[in-house]
Coordinates of C-alpha atoms in Angstrom, one line a residue:
Chain L
M1 CA 18.9 -58.2 -120.0
S2 CA 20.7 -57.5 -116.7
P3 CA 20.5 -60.2 -114.1
T4 CA 19.2 -58.6 -111.5
M5 CA 17.0 -57.5 -114.1
T6 CA 15.7 -60.7 -114.7
G7 CA 15.2 -61.9 -111.4
F8 CA 12.9 -58.9 -111.0
V9 CA 10.8 -59.8 -114.1
G10 CA 11.2 -63.4 -112.4
L11 CA 8.9 -61.7 -109.3
F12 CA 6.6 -59.9 -111.2
A13 CA 5.9 -63.5 -112.9
F14 CA 5.8 -65.7 -110.2
L15 CA 3.5 -62.7 -108.2
V16 CA 1.1 -63.2 -111.0
L17 CA 1.0 -66.9 -111.3
L18 CA 0.3 -66.9 -107.2
A19 CA -2.4 -64.6 -108.5
L20 CA -3.9 -67.4 -110.6
R21 CA -3.8 -69.5 -108.6
M22 CA -1.1 -71.7 -109.2
P23 CA 0.3 -74.2 -106.3
I24 CA 2.9 -71.9 -104.5
A25 CA 5.6 -74.6 -105.1
I26 CA 4.5 -75.5 -109.0
S27 CA 5.1 -71.1 -109.8
M28 CA 8.3 -71.1 -107.6
G29 CA 9.8 -74.5 -110.0
I30 CA 8.2 -72.5 -113.4
V31 CA 9.8 -69.3 -112.6
G32 CA 13.0 -70.7 -110.6
L33 CA 13.4 -73.1 -114.0
A34 CA 12.9 -70.3 -116.7
G35 CA 14.4 -67.5 -115.3
F36 CA 17.4 -70.4 -114.4
S37 CA 17.4 -71.5 -118.1
Y38 CA 17.5 -67.8 -119.2
L39 CA 20.9 -66.9 -117.3
V40 CA 22.7 -69.7 -117.3
S41 CA 21.7 -72.6 -119.7
P42 CA 18.1 -74.6 -120.6
D43 CA 21.0 -78.4 -120.2
A44 CA 22.2 -76.8 -116.3
A45 CA 18.9 -75.8 -115.4
Y46 CA 17.2 -79.5 -115.9
R47 CA 19.5 -80.7 -114.0
M48 CA 19.9 -78.4 -111.4
L49 CA 16.0 -79.2 -111.7
A50 CA 16.1 -82.8 -110.9
S51 CA 19.3 -83.2 -108.7
E52 CA 17.4 -80.2 -106.5
I53 CA 13.8 -81.9 -106.3
Y54 CA 16.1 -85.1 -105.6
T55 CA 18.2 -83.5 -102.5
S56 CA 15.0 -82.0 -101.2
F57 CA 13.0 -84.8 -100.7
A58 CA 15.7 -86.9 -99.5
S59 CA 16.9 -84.6 -96.4
Y60 CA 17.4 -86.5 -93.1
S61 CA 17.1 -83.0 -92.1
L62 CA 13.6 -82.8 -93.2
S63 CA 12.8 -86.4 -92.8
V64 CA 11.2 -85.1 -89.3
I65 CA 8.7 -82.6 -90.9
P66 CA 7.2 -86.1 -91.5
M67 CA 7.8 -88.0 -87.9
F68 CA 6.6 -84.5 -86.0
T69 CA 2.8 -84.1 -87.9
L70 CA 2.8 -88.3 -87.5
M71 CA 3.2 -87.3 -84.1
G72 CA 0.6 -84.5 -84.0
Y73 CA -2.2 -86.3 -85.9
L74 CA -2.3 -89.0 -83.4
A75 CA -2.0 -86.9 -80.5
Y76 CA -5.3 -85.3 -82.5
Q77 CA -7.0 -88.3 -83.2
S78 CA -6.6 -90.3 -80.3
G79 CA -9.3 -87.4 -78.6
I80 CA -6.5 -85.9 -76.3
G81 CA -7.6 -82.4 -76.7
T82 CA -10.9 -82.8 -74.8
R83 CA -8.7 -84.2 -71.6
L84 CA -6.4 -81.3 -72.1
F85 CA -9.1 -79.0 -72.3
T86 CA -10.8 -80.5 -68.9
F87 CA -7.5 -80.6 -67.5
A88 CA -6.5 -76.2 -68.4
Y89 CA -10.0 -76.1 -67.6
K90 CA -9.6 -77.2 -63.8
A91 CA -6.3 -75.4 -63.8
V92 CA -7.6 -71.7 -64.9
G93 CA -11.0 -71.6 -65.2
H94 CA -11.9 -69.6 -61.9
F95 CA -10.4 -66.5 -63.9
N96 CA -13.0 -63.7 -65.7
G97 CA -13.0 -65.8 -69.0
G98 CA -11.8 -68.7 -67.6
L99 CA -13.4 -70.9 -70.5
A100 CA -11.1 -68.1 -73.1
M101 CA -8.0 -69.2 -70.8
A102 CA -8.0 -72.8 -70.2
S103 CA -8.4 -72.6 -74.7
Q104 CA -5.0 -70.6 -74.0
V105 CA -3.6 -73.1 -71.9
A106 CA -4.5 -76.1 -74.0
C107 CA -4.0 -74.9 -77.5
A108 CA 0.0 -74.4 -76.1
I109 CA 0.4 -78.1 -74.4
F110 CA -1.8 -79.3 -77.3
G111 CA 0.4 -77.5 -79.8
A112 CA 3.2 -78.2 -77.5
V113 CA 2.6 -82.4 -78.5
C114 CA 1.0 -81.8 -82.2
G115 CA 3.2 -79.0 -83.9
S116 CA 0.6 -77.7 -86.6
S117 CA -1.3 -74.5 -85.8
T118 CA -3.9 -75.5 -88.0
A119 CA -4.4 -78.9 -86.3
T120 CA -4.2 -77.3 -82.8
T121 CA -6.9 -74.4 -84.0
A122 CA -9.2 -77.2 -85.1
T123 CA -8.9 -79.6 -82.0
I124 CA -9.1 -77.2 -79.2
G125 CA -11.5 -75.1 -80.7
S126 CA -14.5 -78.3 -81.5
I127 CA -13.5 -78.7 -77.5
A128 CA -13.9 -74.9 -76.6
L129 CA -16.5 -73.3 -78.7
P130 CA -19.6 -75.6 -77.9
E131 CA -18.5 -74.9 -73.6
M132 CA -17.9 -71.2 -74.7
K133 CA -21.5 -71.2 -76.7
K134 CA -23.6 -73.4 -73.6
Y135 CA -22.3 -70.4 -71.1
N136 CA -23.2 -67.8 -73.4
Y137 CA -19.5 -66.2 -74.3
D138 CA -19.7 -63.9 -76.9
D139 CA -18.8 -64.7 -80.5
S140 CA -16.4 -62.8 -81.5
L141 CA -14.1 -63.3 -78.2
A142 CA -15.1 -67.5 -78.5
T143 CA -13.6 -68.2 -81.6
A144 CA -10.8 -65.1 -81.6
S145 CA -9.2 -66.5 -78.4
V146 CA -8.9 -69.6 -79.8
A147 CA -7.4 -68.9 -83.2
A148 CA -4.9 -66.8 -81.8
G149 CA -4.1 -70.0 -79.1
G150 CA -4.0 -72.0 -81.9
A151 CA -0.7 -70.4 -83.1
L152 CA 0.9 -70.9 -80.2
G153 CA 2.3 -74.5 -81.3
I154 CA 3.8 -71.5 -84.1
L155 CA 6.7 -71.3 -80.6
I156 CA 6.8 -73.8 -78.8
P157 CA 8.8 -76.6 -79.5
P158 CA 8.2 -79.1 -81.9
S159 CA 7.4 -76.2 -84.5
T160 CA 7.5 -76.8 -88.3
I161 CA 8.1 -73.5 -88.7
F162 CA 11.7 -73.9 -86.8
V163 CA 12.2 -76.9 -89.1
I164 CA 12.6 -74.9 -92.3
Y165 CA 13.7 -71.9 -90.5
G166 CA 16.5 -74.2 -89.3
V167 CA 17.1 -76.0 -92.1
S168 CA 17.2 -73.2 -94.7
T169 CA 19.8 -71.4 -92.5
E170 CA 21.8 -74.9 -91.0
Q171 CA 20.7 -73.1 -87.8
S172 CA 20.3 -76.4 -84.7
I173 CA 16.9 -77.7 -84.7
A174 CA 16.9 -78.1 -81.5
R175 CA 18.8 -74.8 -80.2
L176 CA 15.7 -72.9 -81.8
F177 CA 13.4 -75.7 -80.4
V178 CA 14.4 -74.5 -77.0
A179 CA 14.5 -70.5 -78.2
G180 CA 10.4 -71.1 -78.4
I181 CA 9.3 -72.3 -75.2
V182 CA 9.9 -69.1 -72.6
P183 CA 8.5 -67.0 -76.1
G184 CA 5.3 -69.5 -76.7
I185 CA 4.9 -69.1 -72.8
L186 CA 5.6 -65.4 -72.8
L187 CA 2.4 -65.5 -75.6
M188 CA 0.0 -67.7 -73.9
I189 CA 0.3 -65.1 -70.7
S190 CA -0.5 -62.0 -73.1
Y191 CA -3.6 -63.7 -74.7
M192 CA -4.4 -64.7 -71.2
L193 CA -3.7 -61.1 -69.2
A194 CA -5.7 -59.6 -72.9
I195 CA -8.8 -61.7 -72.2
Y196 CA -8.7 -60.5 -68.4
V197 CA -8.5 -57.3 -69.3
M198 CA -11.6 -57.5 -71.9
T199 CA -13.7 -59.1 -69.7
K200 CA -12.7 -56.6 -67.2
R201 CA -13.9 -54.0 -68.8
N202 CA -16.8 -55.6 -70.3
P203 CA -18.1 -58.9 -68.0
A204 CA -20.6 -58.8 -70.5
L205 CA -18.7 -61.1 -73.1
C206 CA -18.7 -63.9 -70.3
P207 CA -21.5 -64.4 -68.1
R208 CA -20.4 -66.7 -65.9
V209 CA -17.7 -67.3 -63.4
E210 CA -16.2 -70.6 -62.2
S211 CA -15.7 -71.7 -58.8
R212 CA -11.8 -72.5 -57.8
A213 CA -11.0 -76.4 -58.5
S214 CA -9.3 -77.9 -55.6
A215 CA -5.8 -79.2 -56.5
Q216 CA -6.9 -82.7 -56.3
E217 CA -9.4 -81.6 -59.0
V218 CA -6.5 -80.5 -60.9
F219 CA -4.2 -83.3 -60.1
H220 CA -7.4 -86.2 -60.9
A221 CA -7.6 -84.2 -64.5
L222 CA -3.6 -84.4 -65.2
R223 CA -4.1 -88.0 -64.4
D224 CA -6.9 -88.9 -66.4
G225 CA -5.1 -90.4 -69.7
L226 CA -2.7 -87.1 -70.2
I227 CA 0.5 -87.9 -67.5
E228 CA 1.2 -90.6 -70.5
T229 CA 1.4 -88.3 -73.6
I230 CA 2.7 -85.0 -71.4
A231 CA 5.7 -88.4 -70.3
V232 CA 6.4 -88.5 -73.8
F233 CA 6.5 -85.2 -75.0
I234 CA 9.1 -84.5 -72.7
I235 CA 10.8 -88.3 -73.1
S236 CA 10.9 -87.0 -77.3
I237 CA 11.7 -83.2 -77.1
G238 CA 14.1 -83.7 -73.5
G239 CA 15.9 -86.3 -74.8
L240 CA 16.4 -83.8 -78.0
F241 CA 17.8 -81.0 -75.7
M242 CA 20.2 -83.4 -73.9
G243 CA 21.8 -84.3 -77.3
F244 CA 21.0 -88.0 -77.2
F245 CA 18.5 -87.8 -80.4
T246 CA 18.5 -85.7 -83.6
P247 CA 15.3 -84.3 -84.5
T248 CA 14.0 -86.9 -86.4
E249 CA 14.5 -89.7 -83.7
A250 CA 13.0 -87.0 -81.3
G251 CA 9.9 -87.3 -83.5
A252 CA 9.9 -90.7 -84.6
V253 CA 10.2 -91.9 -81.1
G254 CA 7.0 -88.9 -80.0
A255 CA 4.7 -90.7 -82.2
A256 CA 5.9 -94.2 -81.5
G257 CA 5.3 -92.7 -78.0
V258 CA 2.0 -91.3 -78.6
L259 CA 1.3 -94.9 -80.8
V260 CA 1.3 -96.6 -78.2
V261 CA 0.3 -95.2 -74.9
T262 CA -3.0 -94.1 -77.5
I263 CA -3.2 -98.1 -78.5
I264 CA -3.4 -99.0 -74.4
G265 CA -5.6 -96.4 -73.4
R266 CA -7.8 -98.1 -76.0
T267 CA -8.4 -94.4 -77.6
M268 CA -6.9 -95.4 -81.3
T269 CA -8.7 -97.4 -83.8
W270 CA -7.9 -98.8 -87.0
G271 CA -9.9 -96.2 -89.4
K272 CA -8.2 -93.3 -86.8
F273 CA -4.2 -94.8 -87.1
N274 CA -5.1 -94.7 -90.9
K275 CA -6.4 -91.1 -90.7
A276 CA -3.7 -90.0 -89.2
L277 CA -1.4 -91.7 -92.0
A278 CA -3.3 -90.3 -94.3
D279 CA -3.4 -86.2 -93.0
T280 CA 0.9 -86.8 -92.5
T281 CA 1.5 -87.5 -96.1
K282 CA -0.6 -84.9 -97.5
T283 CA 1.0 -82.6 -95.3
T284 CA 4.1 -84.1 -95.4
A285 CA 4.2 -83.7 -99.4
M286 CA 2.9 -80.6 -99.3
I287 CA 5.8 -78.8 -97.2
L288 CA 8.5 -80.9 -99.2
F289 CA 7.5 -80.1 -102.7
M290 CA 7.3 -76.3 -101.0
V291 CA 11.4 -76.5 -100.0
A292 CA 11.8 -78.7 -103.5
G293 CA 10.1 -75.3 -105.2
A294 CA 12.1 -72.9 -103.0
I295 CA 14.9 -74.6 -103.5
I296 CA 14.7 -73.9 -107.8
F297 CA 13.3 -70.9 -107.2
T298 CA 16.1 -69.7 -105.0
R299 CA 18.8 -70.9 -106.8
F300 CA 17.4 -68.5 -109.8
L301 CA 17.4 -65.0 -107.0
G302 CA 20.9 -66.3 -106.6
I303 CA 21.9 -66.3 -110.1
S304 CA 20.1 -62.9 -110.7
R305 CA 21.9 -61.3 -107.6
I306 CA 18.9 -59.7 -106.2
P307 CA 19.6 -61.0 -102.2
S308 CA 23.1 -59.8 -102.8
E309 CA 21.9 -56.2 -104.3
I310 CA 19.6 -56.1 -102.2
A311 CA 21.9 -57.0 -98.8
E312 CA 24.0 -53.9 -100.3
W313 CA 21.6 -51.2 -101.3
V314 CA 20.5 -51.8 -97.3
G315 CA 24.0 -51.6 -96.0
D316 CA 24.6 -48.4 -98.3
L317 CA 21.2 -47.0 -96.0
A318 CA 22.9 -44.2 -93.9
L319 CA 19.8 -46.1 -91.2
P320 CA 21.0 -47.1 -87.7
R321 CA 20.0 -51.1 -87.9
F322 CA 17.4 -50.7 -85.7
F323 CA 15.6 -49.2 -88.2
I324 CA 16.2 -51.5 -90.9
M325 CA 14.8 -54.3 -88.3
L326 CA 11.9 -52.6 -87.7
I327 CA 11.3 -52.3 -91.4
V328 CA 12.4 -55.8 -91.8
L329 CA 9.8 -56.9 -89.4
L330 CA 6.9 -54.6 -90.7
I331 CA 7.1 -56.0 -93.9
Y332 CA 6.7 -59.8 -92.3
L333 CA 4.1 -58.2 -90.9
I334 CA 2.1 -57.2 -94.2
L335 CA 3.4 -59.9 -95.9
G336 CA 2.2 -62.2 -92.9
C337 CA -1.3 -60.9 -93.7
L338 CA -1.2 -62.7 -97.5
I339 CA 1.4 -65.6 -97.7
E340 CA 0.5 -69.0 -95.5
M341 CA 3.4 -68.9 -93.2
I342 CA 5.8 -71.8 -94.6
P343 CA 5.5 -70.5 -97.7
L344 CA 6.2 -66.9 -96.3
I345 CA 9.7 -68.4 -94.3
L346 CA 10.5 -70.5 -97.7
L347 CA 10.6 -66.7 -99.6
T348 CA 11.7 -64.3 -97.2
I349 CA 14.7 -65.8 -96.0
P350 CA 17.2 -66.1 -98.5
I351 CA 16.7 -62.6 -99.0
F352 CA 16.0 -61.2 -95.1
Y353 CA 18.5 -63.8 -93.7
P354 CA 22.2 -61.9 -95.3
I355 CA 21.0 -58.6 -94.6
M356 CA 19.4 -59.7 -90.6
V357 CA 22.5 -61.9 -89.8
D358 CA 25.1 -61.3 -92.0
G359 CA 24.8 -57.8 -92.6
L360 CA 23.3 -56.2 -89.3
G361 CA 25.1 -58.8 -87.0
Y362 CA 21.8 -60.1 -85.3
D363 CA 21.4 -63.1 -83.8
P364 CA 20.4 -66.1 -86.3
I365 CA 18.2 -67.9 -83.3
W366 CA 16.8 -64.9 -82.2
F367 CA 16.1 -63.9 -85.8
G368 CA 14.1 -67.4 -86.1
V369 CA 12.7 -66.5 -82.9
I370 CA 11.1 -63.3 -83.5
I371 CA 9.8 -64.0 -87.1
C372 CA 7.9 -66.9 -85.7
M373 CA 6.0 -64.8 -83.5
I374 CA 5.3 -62.3 -86.5
V375 CA 4.0 -65.4 -88.2
A376 CA 1.7 -66.1 -85.3
I377 CA 0.5 -63.0 -85.4
G378 CA 0.2 -63.0 -89.7
V379 CA -2.1 -66.6 -88.9
I380 CA -4.5 -64.2 -87.6
T381 CA -4.7 -60.9 -89.1
P382 CA -7.0 -61.0 -91.9
P383 CA -7.6 -61.3 -95.1
V384 CA -5.5 -64.6 -95.2
G385 CA -5.3 -65.2 -91.7
I386 CA -5.8 -69.4 -92.0
N387 CA -6.7 -70.0 -87.9
V388 CA -9.5 -67.6 -88.4
Y389 CA -10.4 -69.7 -91.4
V390 CA -10.2 -73.0 -89.6
V391 CA -12.6 -71.3 -86.4
K392 CA -15.3 -70.7 -88.8
G393 CA -15.2 -73.8 -89.9
V394 CA -15.3 -75.2 -86.6
A395 CA -18.2 -72.4 -85.4
K396 CA -19.8 -72.6 -88.8
D397 CA -22.8 -69.5 -86.8
V398 CA -20.2 -67.0 -86.7
P399 CA -19.6 -64.6 -89.4
L400 CA -16.0 -64.0 -90.7
Q401 CA -16.1 -60.4 -89.4
T402 CA -17.3 -61.5 -85.7
V403 CA -14.2 -63.5 -85.9
F404 CA -11.6 -60.6 -87.0
R405 CA -13.2 -58.1 -85.2
G406 CA -12.5 -60.2 -81.6
V407 CA -8.5 -61.2 -82.9
W408 CA -7.8 -57.1 -82.6
S409 CA -7.0 -57.6 -78.4
F410 CA -4.9 -60.8 -79.8
L411 CA -2.6 -58.5 -82.2
I412 CA -1.9 -56.2 -79.8
A413 CA -0.8 -58.7 -76.7
G414 CA 1.4 -60.3 -79.6
I415 CA 3.1 -57.4 -80.7
L416 CA 3.9 -55.7 -77.8
C417 CA 4.8 -59.0 -76.7
T418 CA 7.2 -58.6 -79.8
V419 CA 8.7 -55.6 -78.6
L420 CA 9.6 -57.4 -75.4
L421 CA 11.7 -59.8 -77.1
I422 CA 13.1 -57.0 -79.8
A423 CA 14.3 -54.8 -76.4
F424 CA 15.1 -58.0 -74.0
P425 CA 16.6 -60.1 -76.4
Q426 CA 18.2 -62.5 -73.8
I427 CA 14.7 -64.2 -73.0
V428 CA 14.7 -65.9 -76.2
T429 CA 18.9 -66.3 -75.8
F430 CA 19.5 -67.2 -72.5
L431 CA 18.0 -71.2 -73.1
P432 CA 19.9 -72.0 -75.7
N433 CA 22.7 -70.1 -74.4
L434 CA 22.8 -72.9 -71.4
L435 CA 22.4 -75.7 -74.2
D436 CA 26.2 -74.9 -75.1
Chain X
M1 CA -17.2 -86.7 -114.1
D2 CA -14.5 -88.0 -117.0
I3 CA -13.0 -91.1 -116.6
V4 CA -9.2 -90.0 -116.2
C5 CA -10.4 -87.5 -113.3
K6 CA -11.3 -90.9 -112.3
L7 CA -8.9 -92.6 -112.9
A8 CA -6.9 -90.4 -111.2
G9 CA -8.6 -90.2 -108.0
K10 CA -7.9 -94.0 -108.0
F11 CA -4.7 -94.1 -109.4
S12 CA -3.2 -91.6 -106.5
Y13 CA -5.2 -92.7 -103.3
I14 CA -3.0 -96.2 -103.6
L15 CA -0.1 -93.9 -104.1
D16 CA -0.1 -92.2 -100.9
F17 CA -1.4 -95.9 -99.3
I18 CA 1.6 -97.5 -100.0
A19 CA 3.5 -94.2 -99.2
R20 CA 2.1 -94.2 -95.4
W21 CA 3.0 -97.5 -95.6
F22 CA 6.7 -95.9 -96.0
V23 CA 6.3 -93.2 -92.9
V24 CA 5.3 -96.6 -90.7
A25 CA 8.7 -97.9 -92.2
L26 CA 10.5 -94.6 -91.4
M27 CA 9.1 -94.7 -88.3
V28 CA 9.9 -98.4 -87.6
L29 CA 13.4 -98.0 -88.3
V30 CA 14.4 -94.6 -86.7
V31 CA 12.7 -96.1 -83.1
G32 CA 14.7 -99.8 -84.0
N33 CA 18.2 -97.7 -83.9
V34 CA 17.9 -95.9 -81.2
I35 CA 16.6 -99.1 -78.9
T36 CA 19.6 -101.1 -80.2
R37 CA 22.0 -98.4 -80.4
L38 CA 21.0 -98.3 -76.3
F39 CA 22.8 -101.4 -76.8
G40 CA 25.8 -100.6 -78.5
S41 CA 24.8 -102.0 -82.2
P42 CA 23.1 -99.9 -84.0
I43 CA 21.5 -100.4 -87.2
Q44 CA 23.8 -99.4 -90.4
G45 CA 22.9 -97.4 -92.9
T46 CA 19.7 -95.8 -90.9
I47 CA 20.3 -92.3 -92.4
E48 CA 20.4 -93.4 -96.1
W49 CA 17.3 -95.2 -95.6
A50 CA 15.6 -93.0 -93.3
E51 CA 16.3 -90.2 -96.6
F52 CA 15.2 -93.5 -98.9
L53 CA 12.3 -94.1 -97.1
T54 CA 11.1 -89.8 -96.9
A55 CA 11.8 -89.6 -100.2
M56 CA 9.7 -92.2 -101.9
A57 CA 6.8 -91.4 -99.0
V58 CA 6.6 -87.8 -100.4
G59 CA 6.9 -88.6 -104.1
L60 CA 4.4 -91.2 -104.0
S61 CA 2.0 -88.4 -102.0
L62 CA 2.4 -86.2 -104.2
A63 CA -0.1 -87.0 -106.7
Y64 CA -2.4 -87.3 -103.5
C65 CA -2.2 -84.4 -102.6
G66 CA -2.8 -82.9 -105.2
A67 CA -6.0 -84.4 -105.8
Q68 CA -7.5 -83.5 -102.4
G69 CA -6.0 -80.0 -103.1
G70 CA -3.6 -79.9 -100.5
H71 CA -1.1 -77.9 -102.1
I72 CA -1.0 -74.5 -100.8
A73 CA -2.1 -72.1 -103.4
L74 CA -3.2 -67.9 -102.6
E75 CA -7.2 -68.1 -103.1
F76 CA -8.3 -64.3 -102.4
F77 CA -7.8 -62.7 -105.9
V78 CA -9.4 -65.2 -108.6
E79 CA -12.6 -66.2 -105.7
K80 CA -13.1 -62.5 -106.6
L81 CA -13.8 -63.6 -110.7
N82 CA -16.8 -64.7 -111.9
I83 CA -16.6 -68.8 -112.5
K84 CA -16.4 -68.7 -115.9
V85 CA -13.4 -66.6 -115.8
Q86 CA -12.4 -68.4 -112.3
G87 CA -12.9 -71.2 -115.3
I88 CA -10.9 -70.4 -117.7
F89 CA -8.2 -69.4 -115.5
Q90 CA -7.5 -72.7 -113.6
S91 CA -7.2 -74.1 -117.2
V92 CA -4.2 -72.1 -118.3
I93 CA -2.7 -72.4 -114.4
D94 CA -3.6 -76.5 -115.0
L95 CA -1.9 -76.1 -118.2
F96 CA 1.0 -75.0 -117.0
S97 CA 1.3 -77.3 -114.3
L98 CA 0.9 -79.9 -116.0
A99 CA 3.7 -79.1 -118.3
F100 CA 6.5 -78.0 -116.0
L101 CA 4.9 -82.1 -113.7
S102 CA 6.0 -83.7 -117.3
L103 CA 8.9 -81.9 -117.7
S104 CA 10.2 -82.2 -114.3
S105 CA 9.0 -86.2 -114.4
W106 CA 11.2 -86.7 -118.0
R107 CA 14.6 -84.2 -116.4
I108 CA 14.2 -86.8 -113.0
I109 CA 14.1 -90.3 -115.2
L110 CA 17.4 -88.4 -117.2
Y111 CA 18.6 -87.9 -113.6
A112 CA 18.0 -90.8 -112.4
N113 CA 19.6 -92.5 -115.7
D114 CA 22.9 -91.3 -115.6
L115 CA 22.9 -92.1 -112.3
K116 CA 22.3 -95.3 -112.8
L117 CA 25.3 -95.4 -115.8
S118 CA 27.7 -94.0 -113.4
G119 CA 26.9 -96.7 -110.4
Q120 CA 26.6 -94.3 -107.9
V121 CA 25.5 -95.9 -105.1
S122 CA 25.2 -94.9 -100.9
L123 CA 28.2 -95.0 -98.7
T124 CA 26.8 -97.3 -96.0
T125 CA 24.2 -99.6 -97.3
Q126 CA 26.2 -100.0 -101.0
T127 CA 22.2 -99.6 -102.3
P128 CA 21.9 -97.3 -105.9
Y129 CA 20.1 -94.3 -105.9
Y130 CA 18.7 -94.6 -109.4
L131 CA 15.6 -96.6 -107.6
F132 CA 14.2 -94.1 -105.3
I133 CA 15.0 -91.5 -108.4
Y134 CA 12.8 -93.4 -110.7
V135 CA 10.0 -93.8 -107.2
I136 CA 9.9 -89.6 -108.0
A137 CA 9.6 -89.5 -111.6
F138 CA 6.3 -92.0 -111.1
G139 CA 5.3 -89.8 -108.5
F140 CA 5.4 -86.1 -110.4
L141 CA 3.6 -88.6 -113.3
A142 CA 1.0 -89.4 -111.3
Y143 CA 0.6 -86.1 -110.2
G144 CA 1.0 -84.8 -113.7
L145 CA -2.6 -87.8 -114.0
V146 CA -4.5 -85.9 -111.6
V147 CA -3.6 -82.0 -113.1
L148 CA -4.6 -83.5 -116.7
G149 CA -7.8 -84.7 -115.2
S150 CA -8.7 -81.3 -113.5
L151 CA -7.9 -79.6 -117.3
I152 CA -10.3 -82.0 -119.0
D153 CA -13.1 -81.4 -116.5
N154 CA -12.3 -78.2 -116.9
L155 CA -12.4 -77.9 -120.3
R156 CA -15.8 -80.0 -120.6
K157 CA -17.6 -78.2 -117.6
G158 CA -16.6 -74.7 -120.2
V159 CA -18.0 -76.7 -123.1
Q160 CA -21.1 -77.0 -121.2
R161 CA -22.0 -73.4 -120.2

C-alpha cells in the first residue's frame, strides 16, 4: 500500500474510533502509532511515541496552559462574575435587551480574565439567566445570548486556542493575543447589535427597559471589587505585550495576582482554592494529552505525505486564492459544528496551515484569528455547539431546541463579522504590527 | 462497583492531589523568578524546572481526568444506540485504550532507561531527565488502571443484563 493510501486508511480508522466514543487523544495516539509502525518500523514508532509524549508534557511553551487555566478558575471560584455582571448592567442595562447586552459585556471581560469559553458561559449564565427570567425575557434570547457571549473569550486574550495555534504553527503567542483584541471587541459589538435589532423588531422578547444609570453608579459598580482584578489582568497581559513576561510568566503572575486579590478580598476559601486547582489539573491533562496525541498523529500524517499531496493538489487547482480560502473556511465551519474546538485546531492545522500560509501566502496571525472566529461561531452551532450544552446545564427547564432557535441571529452576526475581517485584514494585523 | 474501579478512583485522586501541588509549585517558581529577575538575580534553571513540574503535573493528573470523564470524546453517534450496544462498544474501546496505555507506559519506561544509561541531564541544573519520565510512565499506568476498572465494570453489568 502506498504511503498516501495508508494515510487515508489511517484517517478512516481514526474517524471510526472517534465515532465509537474513544477519547480523541487515545484515538490519535493509536492510529498515529500503528501508521508510523507500518510506514517506518515498529521500533522507530515506539521511540517516537515515548519521546513525543515526554516532549509534549515537558514543554515550556505549553506550561502557559496550566497557568492561564489556574488564573481563570481562581477568578471563577472567587465570584468575580457577579460583580462583573452588576457593572455591565449599570453600563448598558438601559438599552433594549439591556440584560442580554450586559451579559455580552460581562462575558467579554470575564473571558479576558478566564480564557475558557465553557467556564465563561457557565459563570455568566448562572448569574444572568435568573435575572433575565425574573424580568420575563424570552428564554430563547436569554440562553442564546449567554451561549454566544461565552465564546468571546476565544478571541480576547488570554485564549487557550491561540496558545495551541501558536505552539502548533510556531507563531508568537503575544502577537496572537494582541491580534485577537479588536476582533473580540468587534464580535461583542456585533452580538449586542444583534440583540438590539431582535428586541427592536419584537419588543415582547424583553418586556422591561431600565432607566439609565448615572456615571457615578457605573464607577461605583466598577470600584466594588473589580478594579483590583482588572489591574491584575492589565499587569499580566500588559507585561506580555510589552515583552516583559513570557506567556508562562504572564499566566503565573496573573494566577498569583488573582489569588492574592481574592485572599485579601476574603472571597477565596480553602475549598474554592482546591476546586480551582482540581479543575486546572483536569483541564491541563485533557489538553496536553490531546496535544501529545495530535503530535503522534501528525508525525504519521507527515510520513504518509497527505498534507503535502493536498497542498500540491490545491496548488494545481486553477482557482483564485480567495475562493480556496472560502472553501477552507467552509470546511472549518462544518467541522466546527461536529468537533470540539481544541481537537479541531490540533487536527486541521497541520493540513490547512501549509496550504493557506506557505502556499497561498496569507498572514499566519490573520489566519489564526479567522480560525478562532470560526471556532467561536462553531461553539454555538448544532449538533456539537458546546456552549449551548453548557447553557442548557444552567437553564435546565429550557429545551435544547429553544436555545438553538435563538442562536441563529448570533450566527449571522458572527458570520458578518468574519466577512468584515476577511475584507479588511488590517483590522486584525494593525495591532500586532504595532508590537514590531 | 467493582473493587478495581474503586481502587483506581482513589489511587487516581491521590495522584491528582499531588499534581495540584506541582501546579502551585510551578506558579511560585515562575513568579519567584520574575521577582528575583527584577533585582538582577533570576532563579537558575527556571525554564528546566517549569518543564519538569508541568510534565509531572500532567502525568499524575491523566488518570483522575480519565476517571472523571475529562478526556474529550465524541458522544453524538454512540448515544443514539441502545444501552446494550453502547456497553459492547464501550468494552471494545476500553480494551483498545488499555492496550495503548499499557504499551505507552512500557515504552516510556524503556525510553527513561535509555536516558538513564546514557546519563542525559538538563543543561543548567544537571537534573537527570529520566526521573520525570518515570513519573509520566507511572501516570499512564494509573490511567490504564482506571480504564481496566471501567472495562471490568462494563463487562459485569453486561453479564448481569
